[in-house]
Short mmCIF file of C-alpha atoms in Angstrom, two decimals:
data_model
loop_
_atom_site.label_atom_id
_atom_site.label_comp_id
_atom_site.label_asym_id
_atom_site.label_seq_id
_atom_site.Cartn_x
_atom_site.Cartn_y
_atom_site.Cartn_z
CA MET A 18 133.47 119.55 71.48
CA SER A 19 136.66 121.06 70.09
CA GLN A 20 138.67 119.88 67.14
CA GLN A 21 141.12 118.44 69.67
CA PHE A 22 138.79 115.39 69.81
CA HIS A 23 138.85 114.83 66.02
CA TYR A 24 141.44 113.13 63.97
CA GLY A 25 143.65 115.50 62.02
CA SER A 26 147.19 116.49 61.30
CA GLN A 27 148.01 116.37 64.99
CA GLY A 28 146.82 112.79 65.09
CA ASN A 29 149.01 111.93 62.13
CA GLY A 30 152.12 113.32 63.82
CA ARG A 31 151.28 111.98 67.24
CA SER A 32 153.16 108.72 66.68
CA LYS A 33 156.38 110.72 66.15
CA GLN A 34 155.97 112.37 69.57
CA GLN A 35 155.42 109.18 71.57
CA GLN A 36 158.42 108.03 73.60
CA SER A 37 156.70 105.45 75.83
CA ASN A 38 158.11 101.94 75.95
CA ASP A 39 154.92 100.05 77.03
CA SER A 40 152.44 98.20 74.85
CA ASP A 41 149.88 101.10 74.90
CA SER A 42 152.05 103.52 72.95
CA PHE A 43 149.65 103.43 70.01
CA MET A 44 146.78 104.77 72.16
CA ARG A 45 148.79 107.36 74.05
CA LEU A 46 148.43 111.06 73.33
CA SER A 47 150.81 113.87 74.06
CA ASP A 48 150.49 115.93 77.24
CA ARG A 49 149.64 119.04 75.26
CA GLU A 50 146.89 117.29 73.29
CA ILE A 51 145.38 115.79 76.47
CA ALA A 52 145.46 119.19 78.21
CA GLY A 53 143.78 120.82 75.18
CA CYS A 54 140.99 118.21 75.11
CA ILE A 55 140.33 118.56 78.87
CA SER A 56 140.27 122.35 78.56
CA ASP A 57 137.71 122.04 75.75
CA ILE A 58 135.19 120.28 78.01
CA GLY A 59 135.21 123.22 80.42
CA VAL A 60 137.99 122.43 82.92
CA PRO A 61 141.08 124.66 82.79
CA PHE A 62 144.00 122.29 82.38
CA THR A 63 147.63 122.61 81.33
CA PRO A 64 150.42 120.10 80.61
CA GLU A 65 152.00 121.12 83.92
CA ASP A 66 148.80 120.01 85.73
CA LEU A 67 149.17 116.63 84.04
CA GLN A 68 152.85 116.32 84.91
CA LYS A 69 152.25 117.38 88.54
CA PRO A 70 148.70 116.15 89.17
CA ARG A 71 146.62 117.30 92.13
CA PRO A 72 143.88 114.90 93.38
CA PRO A 73 141.01 117.50 93.61
CA GLN A 74 141.64 118.74 90.07
CA ILE A 75 141.96 115.20 88.68
CA GLN A 76 138.73 114.18 90.43
CA THR A 77 136.99 117.20 88.86
CA VAL A 78 138.23 116.17 85.39
CA PHE A 79 136.98 112.60 85.89
CA GLU A 80 133.63 113.95 87.08
CA TRP A 81 133.31 116.09 83.94
CA PHE A 82 134.06 113.10 81.71
CA ALA A 83 131.54 110.93 83.61
CA GLU A 84 128.88 113.63 83.33
CA LEU A 85 129.60 114.02 79.62
CA LEU A 86 129.38 110.29 78.83
CA MET A 87 127.09 108.84 81.54
CA ASN A 88 125.30 111.82 83.16
CA ALA A 89 126.81 110.61 86.45
CA THR A 90 128.26 112.91 89.12
CA ARG A 91 128.69 112.84 92.85
CA ASP A 92 125.35 114.59 93.22
CA THR A 93 123.50 111.94 91.17
CA VAL A 94 124.89 109.06 93.26
CA GLU A 95 124.39 110.92 96.57
CA PRO A 96 120.74 109.75 97.25
CA ALA A 97 121.55 106.08 96.60
CA MET A 98 124.71 106.22 98.69
CA ARG A 99 122.88 107.99 101.52
CA ALA A 100 120.13 105.33 101.47
CA ALA A 101 122.76 102.56 101.43
CA ALA A 102 124.56 104.19 104.38
CA ASP A 103 121.27 104.40 106.28
CA ASP A 104 120.56 100.72 105.59
CA VAL A 105 124.05 99.56 106.57
CA CYS A 106 124.91 101.91 109.44
CA GLY A 107 121.44 102.83 110.65
CA GLU A 108 121.60 105.63 113.19
CA HIS A 109 125.42 105.79 112.86
CA SER A 110 125.39 106.75 109.17
CA GLU A 111 127.56 109.79 109.94
CA ILE A 112 130.53 107.49 110.57
CA VAL A 113 131.31 107.65 106.85
CA PRO A 114 131.71 111.31 105.71
CA PRO A 115 129.33 112.29 102.90
CA ASP A 116 132.18 113.37 100.60
CA THR A 117 133.99 110.06 100.95
CA ARG A 118 130.74 108.14 100.57
CA ASN A 119 129.79 110.02 97.39
CA LEU A 120 133.31 109.64 96.00
CA MET A 121 133.10 105.86 96.51
CA GLY A 122 129.78 105.71 94.62
CA PHE A 123 131.19 107.90 91.88
CA TYR A 124 134.27 105.63 91.70
CA VAL A 125 132.02 102.63 90.96
CA GLN A 126 130.28 104.48 88.09
CA LEU A 127 133.62 105.76 86.79
CA ARG A 128 135.12 102.26 86.88
CA LYS A 129 132.26 100.98 84.69
CA LEU A 130 132.96 103.76 82.20
CA LEU A 131 136.68 103.07 82.12
CA ILE A 132 136.11 99.33 81.64
CA GLU A 133 134.12 100.21 78.52
CA CYS A 134 136.98 102.50 77.45
CA GLY A 135 139.49 99.64 77.84
CA ILE A 136 140.99 100.49 81.27
CA THR A 137 140.58 97.35 83.36
CA ASP A 138 143.09 98.17 86.12
CA PHE A 139 141.57 101.42 87.35
CA SER A 140 141.93 101.76 91.12
CA PHE A 141 141.12 104.22 93.90
CA ASN A 142 144.74 105.38 93.95
CA ASP A 143 144.17 106.95 90.54
CA LEU A 144 141.80 109.39 92.28
CA TYR A 145 143.71 109.98 95.53
CA LYS A 146 147.33 109.49 94.39
CA PRO A 147 147.37 110.16 90.63
CA GLN A 148 150.59 109.59 88.68
CA HIS A 149 151.62 111.10 85.39
CA ASP A 150 152.00 107.86 83.41
CA ARG A 151 148.71 106.45 84.65
CA LEU A 152 146.81 109.68 83.92
CA VAL A 153 148.28 109.89 80.40
CA LYS A 154 147.14 106.33 79.69
CA ILE A 155 143.65 106.77 81.23
CA PHE A 156 142.96 110.18 79.64
CA SER A 157 144.24 108.91 76.28
CA TYR A 158 141.83 105.96 76.35
CA ILE A 159 138.91 108.18 77.40
CA ILE A 160 139.60 110.75 74.67
CA ASN A 161 139.93 108.02 72.02
CA PHE A 162 136.64 106.55 73.25
CA VAL A 163 134.98 109.98 72.93
CA ARG A 164 136.34 110.30 69.40
CA PHE A 165 135.00 106.90 68.44
CA ARG A 166 131.66 107.75 70.04
CA GLU A 167 131.44 111.00 68.11
CA SER A 168 132.25 109.20 64.87
CA GLN A 169 129.17 106.98 65.50
CA THR A 170 126.91 109.81 66.73
CA ALA A 171 124.60 109.72 63.68
CA THR A 172 123.89 105.99 64.05
CA ILE A 173 123.41 106.25 67.82
CA ASP A 174 121.09 109.27 67.52
CA GLU A 175 119.09 107.59 64.74
CA HIS A 176 118.42 104.44 66.79
CA PHE A 177 117.82 106.45 69.95
CA ASN A 178 115.30 108.75 68.21
CA ARG A 179 113.50 105.77 66.70
CA ALA A 180 113.30 104.09 70.07
CA GLU A 181 112.07 107.29 71.76
CA THR A 182 109.44 107.86 69.04
CA THR A 183 108.20 104.29 69.34
CA LYS A 184 108.17 104.55 73.13
CA ALA A 185 106.21 107.82 73.03
CA ARG A 186 103.70 106.32 70.58
CA ILE A 187 103.27 103.23 72.77
CA GLU A 188 102.73 105.42 75.85
CA THR A 189 100.18 107.55 73.94
CA LEU A 190 98.27 104.47 72.75
CA TYR A 191 98.40 102.99 76.26
CA LEU A 192 96.99 106.20 77.78
CA GLU A 193 94.26 106.35 75.12
CA ASN A 194 93.42 102.71 75.81
CA GLN A 195 93.24 103.40 79.54
CA ASP A 196 90.97 106.41 78.90
CA MET A 197 88.71 104.35 76.66
CA GLU A 198 88.55 101.54 79.23
CA SER A 199 87.65 104.01 82.01
CA ARG A 200 84.95 105.56 79.82
CA LEU A 201 83.63 102.11 78.92
CA ASP A 202 83.54 101.07 82.60
CA GLU A 203 81.75 104.31 83.49
CA MET A 204 79.17 103.77 80.74
CA ARG A 205 78.65 100.17 81.88
CA ARG A 206 78.11 101.32 85.46
CA ALA A 207 75.68 103.99 84.24
CA ARG A 208 73.89 101.36 82.16
CA LYS A 209 73.56 99.04 85.15
CA THR A 210 72.23 101.94 87.26
CA MET A 211 69.72 102.87 84.56
CA ASP A 212 68.61 99.24 84.21
CA GLN A 213 68.09 99.04 87.98
CA GLN A 214 66.11 102.29 87.99
CA VAL A 215 64.00 101.14 85.03
CA LYS A 216 63.27 97.85 86.81
CA GLU A 217 62.27 99.69 89.99
CA LYS A 218 60.05 102.13 88.07
CA THR A 219 58.42 99.27 86.14
CA LYS A 220 57.74 97.36 89.35
CA ARG A 221 56.34 100.45 91.02
CA ASN A 222 54.15 101.13 87.96
CA GLU A 223 52.76 97.58 88.09
CA ASP A 224 52.02 97.94 91.81
CA LEU A 225 50.26 101.27 91.25
CA LYS A 226 48.22 99.80 88.39
CA GLN A 227 47.16 96.89 90.57
CA ARG A 228 46.25 99.24 93.41
CA LEU A 229 44.30 101.47 91.00
CA LEU A 230 42.29 98.49 89.73
CA GLU A 231 41.49 97.49 93.30
CA LEU A 232 40.44 101.05 94.14
CA LYS A 233 38.23 101.20 91.05
CA LYS A 234 36.50 97.97 92.07
CA GLY A 235 36.02 99.31 95.61
CA GLN A 236 34.64 102.58 94.19
CA GLU A 237 32.13 100.66 92.09
CA ARG A 238 31.01 98.61 95.12
CA VAL A 239 30.67 101.75 97.26
CA ALA A 240 28.71 103.49 94.48
CA GLU A 241 26.32 100.54 94.18
CA ARG A 242 25.80 100.44 97.95
CA LEU A 243 25.22 104.20 98.01
CA GLU A 244 22.57 103.91 95.33
CA ARG A 245 20.81 101.13 97.26
CA VAL A 246 20.94 103.17 100.48
CA ARG A 247 19.60 106.25 98.71
CA SER A 248 16.69 104.29 97.17
CA GLU A 249 15.93 102.72 100.56
CA LYS A 250 16.00 106.18 102.20
CA THR A 251 13.60 107.53 99.59
CA ARG A 252 11.25 104.62 100.09
CA LEU A 253 11.30 104.89 103.89
CA THR A 254 10.82 108.66 103.72
CA SER A 255 7.72 108.24 101.52
CA ALA A 256 6.36 105.54 103.86
CA LEU A 257 6.89 107.84 106.89
CA GLU A 258 5.07 110.67 105.16
CA GLU A 259 2.18 108.34 104.32
CA ARG A 260 1.93 107.13 107.93
CA THR A 261 2.08 110.69 109.22
CA GLU A 262 -0.71 111.73 106.91
CA LYS A 263 -2.72 108.71 108.02
CA CYS A 264 -2.14 109.58 111.67
CA LEU A 265 -3.27 113.17 111.12
CA GLY A 266 -6.32 111.90 109.24
CA ILE A 267 -7.17 109.53 112.09
CA ARG A 268 -6.84 112.31 114.66
CA GLN A 269 -9.10 114.53 112.64
CA GLU A 270 -11.62 111.72 112.35
CA SER A 271 -11.34 111.08 116.09
CA GLU A 272 -12.04 114.77 116.76
CA LYS A 273 -14.98 114.54 114.49
CA LEU A 274 -16.23 111.37 116.20
CA ARG A 275 -15.69 112.62 119.73
CA PRO A 276 -19.10 114.38 119.96
CA TYR A 277 -20.81 111.28 118.81
CA VAL A 278 -19.02 109.13 121.33
CA LEU A 279 -20.26 111.29 124.23
CA GLN A 280 -23.83 110.64 123.30
CA SER A 281 -23.91 106.85 124.14
CA PRO A 282 -21.71 105.11 126.71
CA ALA A 283 -22.01 101.79 124.96
CA ALA A 284 -21.21 103.37 121.70
CA LEU A 285 -18.49 105.30 123.39
CA GLN A 286 -17.24 102.09 124.93
CA ALA A 287 -17.30 100.42 121.54
CA SER A 288 -15.75 103.45 119.95
CA LEU A 289 -13.22 103.57 122.77
CA THR A 290 -12.42 99.95 122.30
CA GLU A 291 -12.13 100.50 118.58
CA LEU A 292 -10.06 103.63 119.11
CA SER A 293 -7.87 101.78 121.61
CA ASP A 294 -7.29 99.13 119.04
CA VAL A 295 -6.62 101.75 116.43
CA LEU A 296 -4.39 103.58 118.90
CA GLY A 297 -2.47 100.40 119.68
CA ARG A 298 -2.08 99.73 116.07
CA ASP A 299 -1.03 103.33 115.51
CA ARG A 300 1.39 103.12 118.43
CA SER A 301 2.80 99.92 117.10
CA ASN A 302 3.02 101.56 113.71
CA ILE A 303 4.57 104.64 115.26
CA ASP A 304 7.03 102.49 117.20
CA SER A 305 7.86 100.61 114.05
CA LEU A 306 8.11 103.92 112.22
CA GLU A 307 10.37 105.33 114.97
CA LYS A 308 12.48 102.22 114.78
CA ARG A 309 12.54 102.62 111.05
CA THR A 310 13.38 106.30 111.47
CA ARG A 311 16.22 105.44 113.83
CA ALA A 312 17.36 102.85 111.35
CA LEU A 313 17.09 105.42 108.62
CA GLN A 314 19.04 107.90 110.79
CA THR A 315 21.67 105.24 111.33
CA SER A 316 21.68 104.56 107.62
CA ALA A 317 21.96 108.32 106.96
CA ASP A 318 24.90 108.50 109.34
CA THR A 319 26.34 105.49 107.61
CA PHE A 320 25.67 107.22 104.30
CA SER A 321 27.51 110.32 105.52
CA ILE A 322 30.43 108.16 106.62
CA VAL A 323 30.30 106.32 103.31
CA SER A 324 30.11 109.69 101.54
CA ASN A 325 33.19 110.80 103.44
CA ASP A 326 34.84 107.52 102.47
CA VAL A 327 33.75 108.09 98.89
CA VAL A 328 35.17 111.63 99.01
CA SER A 329 38.41 110.27 100.45
CA CYS A 330 38.36 107.55 97.77
CA ILE A 331 37.81 110.24 95.16
CA LYS A 332 40.76 112.15 96.57
CA VAL A 333 42.75 108.94 96.52
CA LEU A 334 41.61 108.40 92.95
CA GLU A 335 42.69 111.93 92.10
CA GLU A 336 46.02 111.28 93.76
CA VAL A 337 46.21 107.99 91.87
CA SER A 338 45.38 109.88 88.69
CA ASN A 339 48.14 112.34 89.49
CA GLU A 340 50.46 109.44 90.24
CA LEU A 341 49.41 107.83 86.99
CA HIS A 342 50.07 111.09 85.20
CA LYS A 343 53.44 111.29 86.89
CA GLU A 344 53.97 107.64 86.10
CA ASP A 345 53.16 108.37 82.46
CA GLU A 346 55.69 111.20 82.57
CA GLU A 347 58.16 108.85 84.22
CA ASN A 348 57.40 106.29 81.51
CA LEU A 349 58.05 108.95 78.88
CA LYS A 350 61.26 109.87 80.66
CA ALA A 351 62.09 106.17 80.99
CA ALA A 352 61.43 105.75 77.28
CA LYS A 353 63.68 108.72 76.56
CA ARG A 354 66.26 107.29 78.91
CA ARG A 355 65.83 103.91 77.28
CA ASP A 356 66.43 105.54 73.92
CA ALA A 357 69.40 107.39 75.38
CA LEU A 358 70.56 104.11 76.91
CA SER A 359 70.20 102.35 73.57
CA GLU A 360 72.11 105.24 71.99
CA ARG A 361 74.74 104.91 74.68
CA GLY A 362 74.73 101.18 74.05
CA ASN A 363 75.40 101.95 70.40
CA ASN A 364 78.13 104.33 71.58
CA VAL A 365 79.48 101.57 73.80
CA ARG A 366 79.49 99.18 70.88
CA GLU A 367 81.15 101.86 68.80
CA VAL A 368 83.68 102.36 71.59
CA GLU A 369 84.17 98.59 71.77
CA ARG A 370 84.73 98.50 68.02
CA THR A 371 87.09 101.46 68.35
CA GLU A 372 88.80 99.66 71.21
CA ALA A 373 89.13 96.53 69.09
CA ILE A 374 90.54 98.62 66.25
CA LEU A 375 92.92 100.33 68.69
CA GLN A 376 93.85 96.94 70.13
CA ARG A 377 94.64 95.71 66.64
CA GLN A 378 96.56 98.91 65.92
CA LEU A 379 98.36 98.53 69.24
CA LYS A 380 99.13 94.93 68.39
CA ARG A 381 100.47 96.01 64.99
CA TRP A 382 102.47 98.77 66.63
CA LEU A 383 103.78 96.32 69.18
CA GLU A 384 104.73 93.96 66.36
CA ARG A 385 106.37 96.85 64.54
CA THR A 386 108.05 97.86 67.78
CA GLU A 387 109.24 94.30 68.28
CA THR A 388 110.42 94.27 64.67
CA VAL A 389 112.21 97.57 65.23
CA ARG A 390 113.65 96.22 68.47
CA ASN A 391 114.79 93.07 66.70
CA GLY A 392 116.27 95.23 63.94
CA SER A 393 117.87 97.42 66.60
CA ARG A 394 119.20 94.32 68.34
CA GLU A 395 120.50 92.98 65.05
CA LYS A 396 122.04 96.35 64.21
CA ALA A 397 123.39 96.60 67.74
CA GLN A 398 124.73 93.05 67.41
CA THR A 399 126.22 94.00 64.04
CA ALA A 400 127.65 97.19 65.54
CA LYS A 401 128.94 95.15 68.48
CA GLU A 402 130.51 92.67 66.09
CA LYS A 403 132.02 95.56 64.15
CA MET A 404 133.17 97.03 67.44
CA ASP A 405 134.67 93.69 68.40
CA GLU A 406 136.33 93.52 65.00
CA LEU A 407 137.57 97.09 65.42
CA ARG A 408 138.78 96.25 68.91
CA ALA A 409 140.48 93.13 67.55
CA VAL A 410 142.01 95.23 64.78
CA HIS A 411 142.91 97.83 67.40
CA ARG A 412 144.51 95.16 69.60
CA ARG A 413 146.28 93.67 66.59
CA LEU A 414 147.50 97.10 65.54
CA THR A 415 148.43 97.82 69.13
CA ASP A 416 150.32 94.54 69.32
CA GLU A 417 151.94 95.22 65.97
CA ARG A 418 152.71 98.74 67.13
CA ALA A 419 154.16 97.38 70.37
CA GLU A 420 156.06 94.70 68.45
CA LYS A 421 157.39 97.31 66.03
CA GLY A 422 158.23 99.52 69.00
CA ARG A 423 160.13 96.67 70.60
CA GLU A 424 161.88 95.92 67.31
CA MET A 425 162.67 99.62 66.89
CA GLU A 426 163.97 99.69 70.45
CA LYS A 427 166.09 96.64 69.77
CA ARG A 428 167.35 98.23 66.56
CA ARG A 429 167.96 101.50 68.39
CA VAL A 430 169.92 99.59 71.06
CA ARG A 431 171.84 97.78 68.36
CA ILE A 432 172.50 101.06 66.55
CA GLU A 433 173.63 102.66 69.81
CA GLN A 434 175.85 99.67 70.52
CA THR A 435 177.19 99.83 66.97
CA GLU A 436 177.73 103.57 67.28
CA LYS A 437 179.44 102.98 70.61
CA LYS A 438 181.65 100.31 69.05
CA MET A 439 182.39 102.63 66.12
CA ALA A 440 183.24 105.42 68.56
CA ASP A 441 185.53 103.05 70.46
CA LEU A 442 187.11 101.93 67.20
CA LYS A 443 187.47 105.54 66.15
CA GLU A 444 189.14 106.37 69.44
CA ASN A 445 191.43 103.33 69.10
CA ILE A 446 192.26 104.27 65.51
CA GLU A 447 192.92 107.88 66.55
CA ASP A 448 195.08 106.62 69.43
CA GLU A 449 196.97 104.35 67.03
CA ILE A 450 197.32 107.23 64.57
CA HIS A 451 198.63 109.48 67.34
CA SER A 452 200.98 106.77 68.53
CA ALA A 453 202.09 106.10 64.93
CA HIS A 454 202.54 109.85 64.41
CA ASP A 455 204.57 110.04 67.61
CA GLN A 456 206.64 107.09 66.54
CA TYR A 457 207.05 108.65 63.08
CA THR A 458 208.14 111.90 64.71
CA LYS A 459 210.57 110.03 66.88
CA MET A 460 211.87 108.05 63.89
CA ASP A 461 212.11 111.26 61.89
CA SER A 462 214.08 112.94 64.67
CA HIS A 463 216.31 109.90 64.96
CA VAL A 464 216.82 109.82 61.20
CA LYS A 465 217.63 113.52 61.16
CA LEU A 466 219.99 112.98 64.11
CA TYR A 467 221.63 110.06 62.30
CA MET A 468 221.90 112.09 59.11
CA ASN A 469 223.41 115.00 61.00
CA GLU A 470 225.88 112.64 62.68
CA ILE A 471 226.74 111.00 59.29
CA GLU A 472 227.13 114.42 57.69
CA HIS A 473 229.27 115.46 60.61
CA LEU A 474 231.42 112.30 60.27
CA ILE A 475 231.69 112.77 56.52
#
């Protein structure tokens, strides 16, 4: 911003250049000073442009001032005005031209700015039909507002920087808190999943242990039965061998006795009867032995089936052993996971403690922020009160200035009237002097004539 916006020697001599008769003469600036200030913000402007204003140029100047003080232009209000036109007009939003629509939105923002500057009667005609007196008043108020704003720049920047720093710190703490909460929720979900898996593994381990105990009991029963069947097979096999040997012995004896039997029919008949009895007994024994053999064969088949079952049970036991080994590994892994889970639980508690500390810190920061806000409010209230006092002083000075201007105008009118009266008196006196001189000349001529006549008569 140029030195045109600062108070200096030009400001001290400005009151001598003011010739306005209204109550705002104290705030008014000269055309040259206004043109210099407008040129300093980047808009080429001359006193002639102010004396013969053109609406497009004046609108550009207002837009530059609004952008400088409020960051508001026609482009910034264009989205809101377009949305409002769509809501109001619907499909017929093109009824209102975009330039007119944006200018209306910009006029609302500009009116707010000018109300803060002290211009309460700003109208749309000041944009479309600007007048020299109105523009001088409006631009003078805006420039004085900019000067006052620049005089308070340090205080404004200090409070703004404090507020921005506090806001950034609050946002950082909030983001850290959100991150910690997400991590804590993730760890809790992982803990619940691990607990569920541990419960399932423990239940499966108990089921496998119960099944293993049942299989061990079944293996012991099958082993006992196998031993009994093997002992029975051995006993029956020995009995069969004994009977076979007896049968062979009897046949040999019968071969030996056959010659003797042929010698006597009675003896043969007795021997035959005896041999028939022996043969019946042998047949009965053989039948019983065959039955026993079939039973033994059935038992052997049963033993083979049982052996197959035992082999399958052994395989099952091996599989169970493998499962138990895997289960032991799973238990080790579960123990490791349990340790990791306990460590994570410690981490969770640490995170909870950290979260509590951060919550306390956040609470302290919020209290400090609230304290800073209260201080800012108090300072803002104090500044507002000072502003009100300055405005009251400004109004009082303006009123005094206007009153003095009116008194000076009255005095000037009185002086002019007095000067006019003095001029009239001077003219009257000069007329009287001329008339007296004429009369004196006439009297002198008459006296000279009379003297000549008297001299002539003498």
